[in-house]
Coordinates of C-alpha atoms and ligand atoms in Angstrom, one line a residue:
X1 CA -9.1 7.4 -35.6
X2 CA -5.3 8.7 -37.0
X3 CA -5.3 10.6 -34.3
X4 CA -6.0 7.3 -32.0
X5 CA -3.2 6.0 -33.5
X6 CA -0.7 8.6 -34.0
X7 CA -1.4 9.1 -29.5
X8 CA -1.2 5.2 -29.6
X9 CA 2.3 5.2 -31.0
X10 CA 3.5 8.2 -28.9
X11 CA 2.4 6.3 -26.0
X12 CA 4.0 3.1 -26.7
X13 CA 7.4 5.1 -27.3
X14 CA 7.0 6.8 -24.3
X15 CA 6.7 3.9 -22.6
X16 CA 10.1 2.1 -24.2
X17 CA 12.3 5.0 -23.3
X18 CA 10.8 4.5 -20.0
X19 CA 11.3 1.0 -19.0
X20 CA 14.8 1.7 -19.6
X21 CA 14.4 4.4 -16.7
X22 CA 12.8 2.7 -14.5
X23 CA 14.8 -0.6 -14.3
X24 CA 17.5 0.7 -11.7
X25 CA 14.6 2.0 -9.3
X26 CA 13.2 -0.9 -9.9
X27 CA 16.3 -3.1 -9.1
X28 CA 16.8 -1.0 -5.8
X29 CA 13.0 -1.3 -4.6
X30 CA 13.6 -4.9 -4.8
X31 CA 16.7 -5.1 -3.1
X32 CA 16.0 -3.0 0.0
X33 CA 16.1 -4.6 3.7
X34 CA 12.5 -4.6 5.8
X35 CA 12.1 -5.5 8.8
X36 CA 8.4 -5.3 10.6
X37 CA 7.7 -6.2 14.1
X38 CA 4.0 -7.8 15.6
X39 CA 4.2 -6.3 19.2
X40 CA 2.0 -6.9 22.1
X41 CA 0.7 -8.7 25.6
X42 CA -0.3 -12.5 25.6
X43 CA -3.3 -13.5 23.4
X44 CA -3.8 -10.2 21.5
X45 CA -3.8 -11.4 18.2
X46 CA -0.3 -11.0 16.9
X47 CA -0.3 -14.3 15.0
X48 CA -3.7 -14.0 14.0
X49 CA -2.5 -10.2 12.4
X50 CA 0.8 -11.7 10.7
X51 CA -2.2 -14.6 9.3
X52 CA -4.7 -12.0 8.2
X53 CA -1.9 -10.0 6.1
X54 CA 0.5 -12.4 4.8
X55 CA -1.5 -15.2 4.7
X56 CA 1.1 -17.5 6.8
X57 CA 1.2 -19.6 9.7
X58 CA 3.9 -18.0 11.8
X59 CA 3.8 -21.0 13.9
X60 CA 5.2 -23.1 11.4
X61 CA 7.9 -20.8 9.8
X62 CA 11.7 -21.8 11.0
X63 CA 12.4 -18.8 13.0
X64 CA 16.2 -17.5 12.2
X65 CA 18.8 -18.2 14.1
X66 CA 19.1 -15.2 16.9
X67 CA 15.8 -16.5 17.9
X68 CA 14.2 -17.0 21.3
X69 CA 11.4 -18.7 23.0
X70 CA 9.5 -15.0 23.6
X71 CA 11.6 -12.7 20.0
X72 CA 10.6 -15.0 17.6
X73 CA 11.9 -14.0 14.0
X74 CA 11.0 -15.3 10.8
X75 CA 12.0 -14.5 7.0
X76 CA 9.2 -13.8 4.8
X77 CA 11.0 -14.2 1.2
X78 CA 13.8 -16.6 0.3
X79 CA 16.4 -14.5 0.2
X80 CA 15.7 -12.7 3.8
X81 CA 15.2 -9.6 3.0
X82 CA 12.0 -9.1 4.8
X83 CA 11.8 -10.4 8.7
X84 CA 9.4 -10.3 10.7
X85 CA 9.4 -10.0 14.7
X86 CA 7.1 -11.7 16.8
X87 CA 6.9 -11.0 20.5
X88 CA 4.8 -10.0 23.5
X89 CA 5.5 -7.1 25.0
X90 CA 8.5 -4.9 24.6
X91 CA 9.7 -3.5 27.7
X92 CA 11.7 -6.3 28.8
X93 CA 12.2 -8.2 26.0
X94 CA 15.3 -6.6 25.1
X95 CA 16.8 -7.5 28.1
X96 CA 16.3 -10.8 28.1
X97 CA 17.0 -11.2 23.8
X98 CA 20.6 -12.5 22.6
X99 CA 23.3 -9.8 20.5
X100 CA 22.2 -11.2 16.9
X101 CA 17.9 -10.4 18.1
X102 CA 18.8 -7.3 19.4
X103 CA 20.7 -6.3 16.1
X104 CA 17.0 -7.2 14.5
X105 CA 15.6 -5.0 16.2
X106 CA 17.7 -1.9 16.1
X107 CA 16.8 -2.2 12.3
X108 CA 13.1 -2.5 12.9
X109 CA 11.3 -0.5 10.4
X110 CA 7.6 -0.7 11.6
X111 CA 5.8 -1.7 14.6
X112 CA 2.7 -3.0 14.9
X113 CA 1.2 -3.2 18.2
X114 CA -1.6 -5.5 18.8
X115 CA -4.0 -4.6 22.0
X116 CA -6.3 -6.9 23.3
X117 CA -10.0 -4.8 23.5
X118 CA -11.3 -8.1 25.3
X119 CA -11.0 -6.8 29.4
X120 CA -10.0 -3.4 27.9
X121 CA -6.4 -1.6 27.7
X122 CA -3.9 -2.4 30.6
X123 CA -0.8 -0.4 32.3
X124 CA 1.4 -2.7 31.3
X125 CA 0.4 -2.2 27.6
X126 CA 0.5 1.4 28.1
X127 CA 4.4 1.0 29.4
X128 CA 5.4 -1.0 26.8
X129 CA 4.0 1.6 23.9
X130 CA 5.8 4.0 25.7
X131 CA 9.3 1.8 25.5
X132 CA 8.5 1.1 21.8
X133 CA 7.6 4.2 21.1
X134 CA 11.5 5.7 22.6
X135 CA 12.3 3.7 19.6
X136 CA 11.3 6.5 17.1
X137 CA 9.9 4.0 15.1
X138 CA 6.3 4.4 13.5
X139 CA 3.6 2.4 15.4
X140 CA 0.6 1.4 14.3
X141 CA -1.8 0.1 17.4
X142 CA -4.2 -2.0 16.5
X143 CA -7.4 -2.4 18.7
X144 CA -7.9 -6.0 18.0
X145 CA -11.0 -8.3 18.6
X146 CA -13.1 -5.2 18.3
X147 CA -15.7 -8.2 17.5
X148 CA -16.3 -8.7 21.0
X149 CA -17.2 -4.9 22.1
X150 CA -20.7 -4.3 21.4
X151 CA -21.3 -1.8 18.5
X152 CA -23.1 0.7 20.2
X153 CA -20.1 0.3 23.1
X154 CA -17.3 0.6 20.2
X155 CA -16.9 4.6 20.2
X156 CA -16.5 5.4 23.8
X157 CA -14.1 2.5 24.3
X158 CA -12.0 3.3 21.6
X159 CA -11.7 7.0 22.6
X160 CA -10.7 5.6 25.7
X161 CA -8.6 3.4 24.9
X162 CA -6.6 5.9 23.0
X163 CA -6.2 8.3 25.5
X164 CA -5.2 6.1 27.8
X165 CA -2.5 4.4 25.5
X166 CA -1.9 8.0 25.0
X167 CA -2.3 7.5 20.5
X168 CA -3.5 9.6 18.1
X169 CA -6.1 8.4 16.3
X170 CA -4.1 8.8 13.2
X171 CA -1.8 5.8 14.1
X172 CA -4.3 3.4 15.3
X173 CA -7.1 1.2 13.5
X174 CA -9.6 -0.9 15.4
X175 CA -9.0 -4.6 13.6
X176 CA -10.3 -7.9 14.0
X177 CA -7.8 -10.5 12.3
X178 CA -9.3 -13.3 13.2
X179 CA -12.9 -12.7 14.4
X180 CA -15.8 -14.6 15.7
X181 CA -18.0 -15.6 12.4
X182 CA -21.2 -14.8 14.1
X183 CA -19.8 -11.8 15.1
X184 CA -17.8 -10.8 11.6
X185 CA -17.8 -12.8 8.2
X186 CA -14.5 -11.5 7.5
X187 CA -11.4 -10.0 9.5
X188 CA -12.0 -6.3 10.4
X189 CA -9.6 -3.6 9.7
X190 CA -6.6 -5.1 7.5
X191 CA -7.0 -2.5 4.4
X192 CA -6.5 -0.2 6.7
X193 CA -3.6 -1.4 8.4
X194 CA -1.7 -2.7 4.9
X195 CA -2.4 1.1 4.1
X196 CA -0.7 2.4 7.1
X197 CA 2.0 0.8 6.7
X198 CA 2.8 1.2 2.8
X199 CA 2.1 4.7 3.2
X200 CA 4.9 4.8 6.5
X201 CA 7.2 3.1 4.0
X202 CA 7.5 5.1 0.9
X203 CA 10.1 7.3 1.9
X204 CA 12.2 4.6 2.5
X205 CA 11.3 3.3 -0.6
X206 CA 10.0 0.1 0.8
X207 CA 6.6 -0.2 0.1
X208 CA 7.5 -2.4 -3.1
X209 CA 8.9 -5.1 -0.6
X210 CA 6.3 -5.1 1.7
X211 CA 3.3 -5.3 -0.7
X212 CA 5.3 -8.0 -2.5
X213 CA 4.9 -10.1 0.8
X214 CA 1.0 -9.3 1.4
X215 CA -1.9 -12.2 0.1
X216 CA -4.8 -9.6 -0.5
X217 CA -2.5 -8.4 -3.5
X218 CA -5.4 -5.8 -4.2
X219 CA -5.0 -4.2 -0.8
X220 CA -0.9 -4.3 -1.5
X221 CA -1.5 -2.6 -4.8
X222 CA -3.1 0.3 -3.4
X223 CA -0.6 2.4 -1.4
X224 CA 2.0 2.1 -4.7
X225 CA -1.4 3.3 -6.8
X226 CA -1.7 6.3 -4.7
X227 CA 1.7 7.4 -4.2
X228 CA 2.7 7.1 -8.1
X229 CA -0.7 9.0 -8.8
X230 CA 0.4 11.9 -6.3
X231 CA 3.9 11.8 -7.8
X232 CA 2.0 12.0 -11.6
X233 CA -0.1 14.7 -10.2
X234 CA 3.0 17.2 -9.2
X235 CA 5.1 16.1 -12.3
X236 CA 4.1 18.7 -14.2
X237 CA 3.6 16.7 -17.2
X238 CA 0.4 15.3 -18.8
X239 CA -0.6 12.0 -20.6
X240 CA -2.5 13.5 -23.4
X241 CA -2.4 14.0 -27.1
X242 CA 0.0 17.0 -27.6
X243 CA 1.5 16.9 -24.3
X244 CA 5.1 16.0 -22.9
X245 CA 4.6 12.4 -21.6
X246 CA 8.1 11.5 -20.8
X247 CA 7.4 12.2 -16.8
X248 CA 4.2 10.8 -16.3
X249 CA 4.9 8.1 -18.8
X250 CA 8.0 6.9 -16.6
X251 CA 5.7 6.9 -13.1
X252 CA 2.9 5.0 -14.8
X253 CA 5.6 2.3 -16.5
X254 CA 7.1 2.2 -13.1
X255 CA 3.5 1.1 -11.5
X256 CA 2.9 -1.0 -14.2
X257 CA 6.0 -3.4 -13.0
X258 CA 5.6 -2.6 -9.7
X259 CA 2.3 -3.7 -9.5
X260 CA 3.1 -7.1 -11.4
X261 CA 5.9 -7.5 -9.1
X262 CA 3.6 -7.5 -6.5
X263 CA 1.4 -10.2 -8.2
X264 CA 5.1 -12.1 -9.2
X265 CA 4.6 -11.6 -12.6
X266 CA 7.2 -9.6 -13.9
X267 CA 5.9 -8.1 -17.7
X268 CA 8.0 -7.5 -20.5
X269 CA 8.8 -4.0 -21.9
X270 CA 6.4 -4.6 -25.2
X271 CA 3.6 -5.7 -22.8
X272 CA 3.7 -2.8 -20.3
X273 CA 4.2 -0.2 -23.5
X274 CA 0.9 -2.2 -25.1
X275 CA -0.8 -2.0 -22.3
X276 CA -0.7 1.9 -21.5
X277 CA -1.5 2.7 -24.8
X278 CA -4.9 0.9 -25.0
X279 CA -5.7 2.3 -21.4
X280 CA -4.1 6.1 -22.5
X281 CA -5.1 5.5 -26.2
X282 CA -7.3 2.8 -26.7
X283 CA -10.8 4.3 -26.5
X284 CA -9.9 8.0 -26.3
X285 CA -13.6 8.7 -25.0
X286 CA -14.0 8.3 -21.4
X287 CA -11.8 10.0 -18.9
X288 CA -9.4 10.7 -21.6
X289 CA -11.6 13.1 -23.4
X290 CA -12.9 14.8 -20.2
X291 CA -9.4 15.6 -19.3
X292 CA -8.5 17.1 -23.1
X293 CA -11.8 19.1 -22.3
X294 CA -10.8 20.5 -19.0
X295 CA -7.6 21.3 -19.8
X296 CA -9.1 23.7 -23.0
X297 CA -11.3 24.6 -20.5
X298 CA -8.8 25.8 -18.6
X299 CA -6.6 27.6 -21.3
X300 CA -4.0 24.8 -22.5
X301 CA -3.5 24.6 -25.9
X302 CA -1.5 21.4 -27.3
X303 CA 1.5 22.1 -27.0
X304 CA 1.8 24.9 -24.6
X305 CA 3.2 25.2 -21.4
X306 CA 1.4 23.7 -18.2
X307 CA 3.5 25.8 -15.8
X308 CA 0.3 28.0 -14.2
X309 CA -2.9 28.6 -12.6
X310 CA -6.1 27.0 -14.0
X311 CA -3.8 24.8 -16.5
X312 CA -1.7 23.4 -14.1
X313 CA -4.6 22.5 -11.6
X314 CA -6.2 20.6 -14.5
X315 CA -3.5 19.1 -15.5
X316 CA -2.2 17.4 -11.9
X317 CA -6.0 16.3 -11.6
X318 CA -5.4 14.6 -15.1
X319 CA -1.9 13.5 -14.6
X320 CA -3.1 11.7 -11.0
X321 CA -6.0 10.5 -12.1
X322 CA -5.0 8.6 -15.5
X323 CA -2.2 7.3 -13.3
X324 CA -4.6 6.1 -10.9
X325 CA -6.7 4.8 -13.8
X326 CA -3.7 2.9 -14.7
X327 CA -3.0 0.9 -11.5
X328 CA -6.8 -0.1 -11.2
X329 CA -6.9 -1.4 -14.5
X330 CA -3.6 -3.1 -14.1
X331 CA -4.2 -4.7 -11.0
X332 CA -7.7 -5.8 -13.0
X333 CA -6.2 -6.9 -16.3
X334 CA -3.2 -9.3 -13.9
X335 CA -6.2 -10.9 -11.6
X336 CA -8.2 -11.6 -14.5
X337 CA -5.5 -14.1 -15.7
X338 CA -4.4 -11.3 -18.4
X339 CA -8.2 -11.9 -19.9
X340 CA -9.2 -8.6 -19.8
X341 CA -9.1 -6.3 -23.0
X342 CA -10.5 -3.5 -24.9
X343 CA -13.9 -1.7 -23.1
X344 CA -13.8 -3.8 -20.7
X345 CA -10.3 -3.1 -19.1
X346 CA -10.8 0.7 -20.1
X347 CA -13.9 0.8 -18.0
X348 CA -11.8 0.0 -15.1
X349 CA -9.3 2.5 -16.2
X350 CA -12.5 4.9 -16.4
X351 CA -14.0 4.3 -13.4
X352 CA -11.0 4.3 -11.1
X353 CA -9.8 7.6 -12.3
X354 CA -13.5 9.6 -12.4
X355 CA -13.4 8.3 -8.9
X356 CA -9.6 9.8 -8.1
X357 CA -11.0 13.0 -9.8
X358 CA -14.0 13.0 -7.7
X359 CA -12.0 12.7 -4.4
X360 CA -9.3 15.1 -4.9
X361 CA -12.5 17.8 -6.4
X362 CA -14.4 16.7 -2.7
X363 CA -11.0 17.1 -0.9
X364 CA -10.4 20.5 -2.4
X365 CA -13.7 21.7 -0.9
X366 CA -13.0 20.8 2.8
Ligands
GTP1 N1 -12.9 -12.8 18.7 C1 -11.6 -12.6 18.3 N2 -10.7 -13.4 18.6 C2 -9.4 -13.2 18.1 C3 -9.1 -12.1 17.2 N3 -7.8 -12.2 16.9 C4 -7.3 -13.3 17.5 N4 -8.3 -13.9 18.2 C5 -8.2 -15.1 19.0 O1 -7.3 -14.9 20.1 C6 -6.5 -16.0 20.4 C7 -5.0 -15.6 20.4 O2 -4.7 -15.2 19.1 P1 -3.2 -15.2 18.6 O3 -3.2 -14.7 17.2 O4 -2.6 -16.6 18.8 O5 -2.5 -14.2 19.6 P2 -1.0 -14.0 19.9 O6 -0.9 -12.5 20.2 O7 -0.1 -14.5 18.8 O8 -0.8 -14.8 21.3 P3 0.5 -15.3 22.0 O9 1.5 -15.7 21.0 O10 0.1 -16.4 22.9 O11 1.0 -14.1 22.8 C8 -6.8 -17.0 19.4 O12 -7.8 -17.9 19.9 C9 -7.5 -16.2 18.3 O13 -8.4 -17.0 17.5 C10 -10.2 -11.2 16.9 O14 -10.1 -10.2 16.2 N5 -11.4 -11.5 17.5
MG2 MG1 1.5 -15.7 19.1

C-alpha cells in the first residue's frame, strides 16, 4: 500500500514536469499544414471514401477558391489547415487545373487512389497511378466495392489487379466505403486505410492533424497509440517503481493530450498526471506486476541500469506495452464520458498491454 502510494506520487510528478515538455510538440503537431488527396476514374467511390472516414458530405462542403468543376478542394477544419482534394483521375487534371489548384497540389501529402473493382482495373487507371505516382508522394490504392466480387473470386482478382496496377500489396487495401447492406453491414476496409495513412504521416509529424479530422475517433487513436508505444519501447527508460520515468513519462503525457485532442477535449495537467497514476499506480497487480517480475527475472534490480541484454529487452516490452496500456484505457476512460474509474479502467489498461506484449513476443518468433 506505501509503496502504492509513494509510485503514485512519483508518477503524478513525472507527469507535471512532463506536460511542461510536451506543450511545444504539442503546439507544433497542431499547427502543421495537411493536405490529402481522393484520386480516381468516375464512380469509384471517392466521395463515398472521404464519407466513410471523415464522416462528411463532400458534396456539400464550399470548395476553396482555386477550385474547379473536376479539382474540387475543400477545408476540413476552420482554420484550413487540413484540405482535401477531390478529383477523377490525375493524368490530365493538371493540365486543365488553375495556378492556385495546382499550388494544392504540389503540397499534397497523401494520395489515396480509389479503383473501381466493379468491371475490373482499366488502362487508364493504370496511367494515371503511374502519373501520381512520378509525384513521389505515398499512395494508398484502394480496391473499392470489393462487395460486389464474389468471395471465393476475391483473391485471384485482387492479385490481379495489383499486378496489373503494378502495387505492392503493402500500399493497397481492398475497401468497401459504402457497400451494398445485403452484401456488407458495415463499410469494408477503413481501419486499415486510417492506419495507412497515420502511419505514412508520422515522420512528418502529421498524424495528430489527421486523426483529429477522422469520425471513428477509435480508429484515429490507434496509429498515435502505436507509434508513442514503439517510441516508449526504445526510450530506454521504464515506468516502474524504482525506475527513471522521466522519458517514458513524457511519451505517455504526450499521448494522453494527444489522444484527447483527437476526441476535442483538451485535459488539464492535474487530470492527465491523475490519470497515469491510477493506470501506472492504481492497482499495481496486473500488467504492472508481471513487468516488475520479468524485469527481476531478467537481472534488473531497482535502480540499476537498463542499458543491456535480457534487461533491456524486458524493459522495451514493458515500456511499449504500459504505453500501449495507456492509450487504450484513455481512449476508453474519454468515450465513456470520463465514467470510467478504478478496476474497471485498469482492466482496459491490462488487457491492451498483455495484448501489445503478446504481439511483439509472437512477432519475435517469426
Ligand atoms: N456496392 C458498392 N457501391 C459503392 C461503394 N462505394 C461507392 N459505391 C457507390 O458507387 C457510386 C459512386 O460513388 P461515389 O462515392 O459518388 O463515387 P465518386 O468517385 O465520388 O464518383 P464521381 O464523383 O462521380 O467520380 C455511388 O452510388 C455509391 O453508393 C462500395 O464499396 N460498394
Ligand atoms: Mg465524387
Amino acid at each position: 500500500m506505501a509503496e502504492n502510494e509513494s509510485f503514485a506520487l512519483e508518477v503524478r510528478q513525472a507527469a507535471v514536469t512532463a506536460w511542461s515538455d510536451t506543450d511545444a510538440a504539442l503546439a507544433a503537431a497542431l499547427k502543421q499544414h495537411l493536405v490529402v488527396a481522393f484520386l480516381g476514374s468516375a464512380s469509384s467511390g471517392k466521395d463515398s471514401g472521404i464519407r466513410a472516414l471523415f464522416g462528411l458530405d463532400f458534396g456539400e462542403v464550399s470548395p476553396i477558391p482555386g477550385s474547379t468543376a473536376t479539382l474540387r478542394v475543400a477545408r476540413l477544419d476552420a482554420e484550413g489547415r487540413v484540405l482535401l482534394v477531390n478529383a477523377p483521375g490525375f493524368g490530365d487534371v493538371r493540365a486543365h487545373v488553375d495556378e492556385r489548384a495546382r499550388s494544392v497540389l504540389e503540397s499534397l501529402d497523401i494520395v489515396v487512389y480509389v479503383v473501381n473493382c466493379e468491371g475490373g482495373v482499366t488502362l487508364d487507371e493504370r496511367r494515371d497511378l503511374d502519373a501520381i505516382r512520378a509525384l513521389g508522394r505515398p499512395v494508398l490504392v484502394c480496391l473499392n466495392k470489393i462487395d460486389l466480387i464474389r468471395t471465393k473470386e476475391r483473391e485471384g482478382f485482387v492479385a490481379a489487379s495489383l499486378a496489373q496496377l503494378n502495387v505492392d500489396a503493402k500500399d493497397a487495401v481492398i475497401t468497401a466505403f459504402d457497400p451494398l447492406p445485403q452484401l456488407a453491414p458495415e463499410p469494408i476496409g477503413v481501419e486499415f486505410v486510417i492506419k495507412w495513412i497515420g502511419d505514412h504521416l508520422a515522420e512528418s509529424g502529421k498524424t495528430l492533424m489527421f486523426a483529429k479530422q477522422l469520425r471513428n475517433k477509435a480508429a484515429a487513436c490507434e496509429p498515435l497509440i502505436q507509434q508513442a508505444s514503439r517510441a516508449a519501447s526504445l526510450a530506454g527508460a521504464l515506468p516502474i517503481p524504482g525506475a527513471d520515468l522521466a522519458a517514458v513519462t513524457a511519451i505517455q503525457v504526450k499521448l494522453i493530450r494527444d489522444i484527447a485532442e483527437v476526441h476535442g477535449q483538451p485535459l488539464d495537467r492535474d487530470m492527465v498526471a491523475f490519470i497515469l497514476a491510477e493506470l501506472l499506480a492504481g492497482g499495481m497487480r496486473g500488467f504492472v506486476k508481471w513487468g516488475m517480475e520479468a524485469l527481476k527475472v531478467a537481472g534488473w534490480i531497482p535502480g540499476g541500469q537498463i542499458a543491456e541484454g535480457l534487461i533491456l529487452a524486458a524493459s522495451a516490452t514493458v515500456a511499449g506495452a504500459t504505453t500501449y496500456g495507456v492509450g487504450k484505457a484513455t481512449v476508453a476512460w474519454i468515450q465513456s464520458g470520463r465514467s470510467l474509474e478504478g478496476d474497471a479502467l485498469r482492466g482496459v489498461f491490462d488487457l491492451a498491454a498483455f495484448a501489445w506484449r503478446d504481439q511483439k513476443a509472437l512477432a519475435a518468433t517469426k
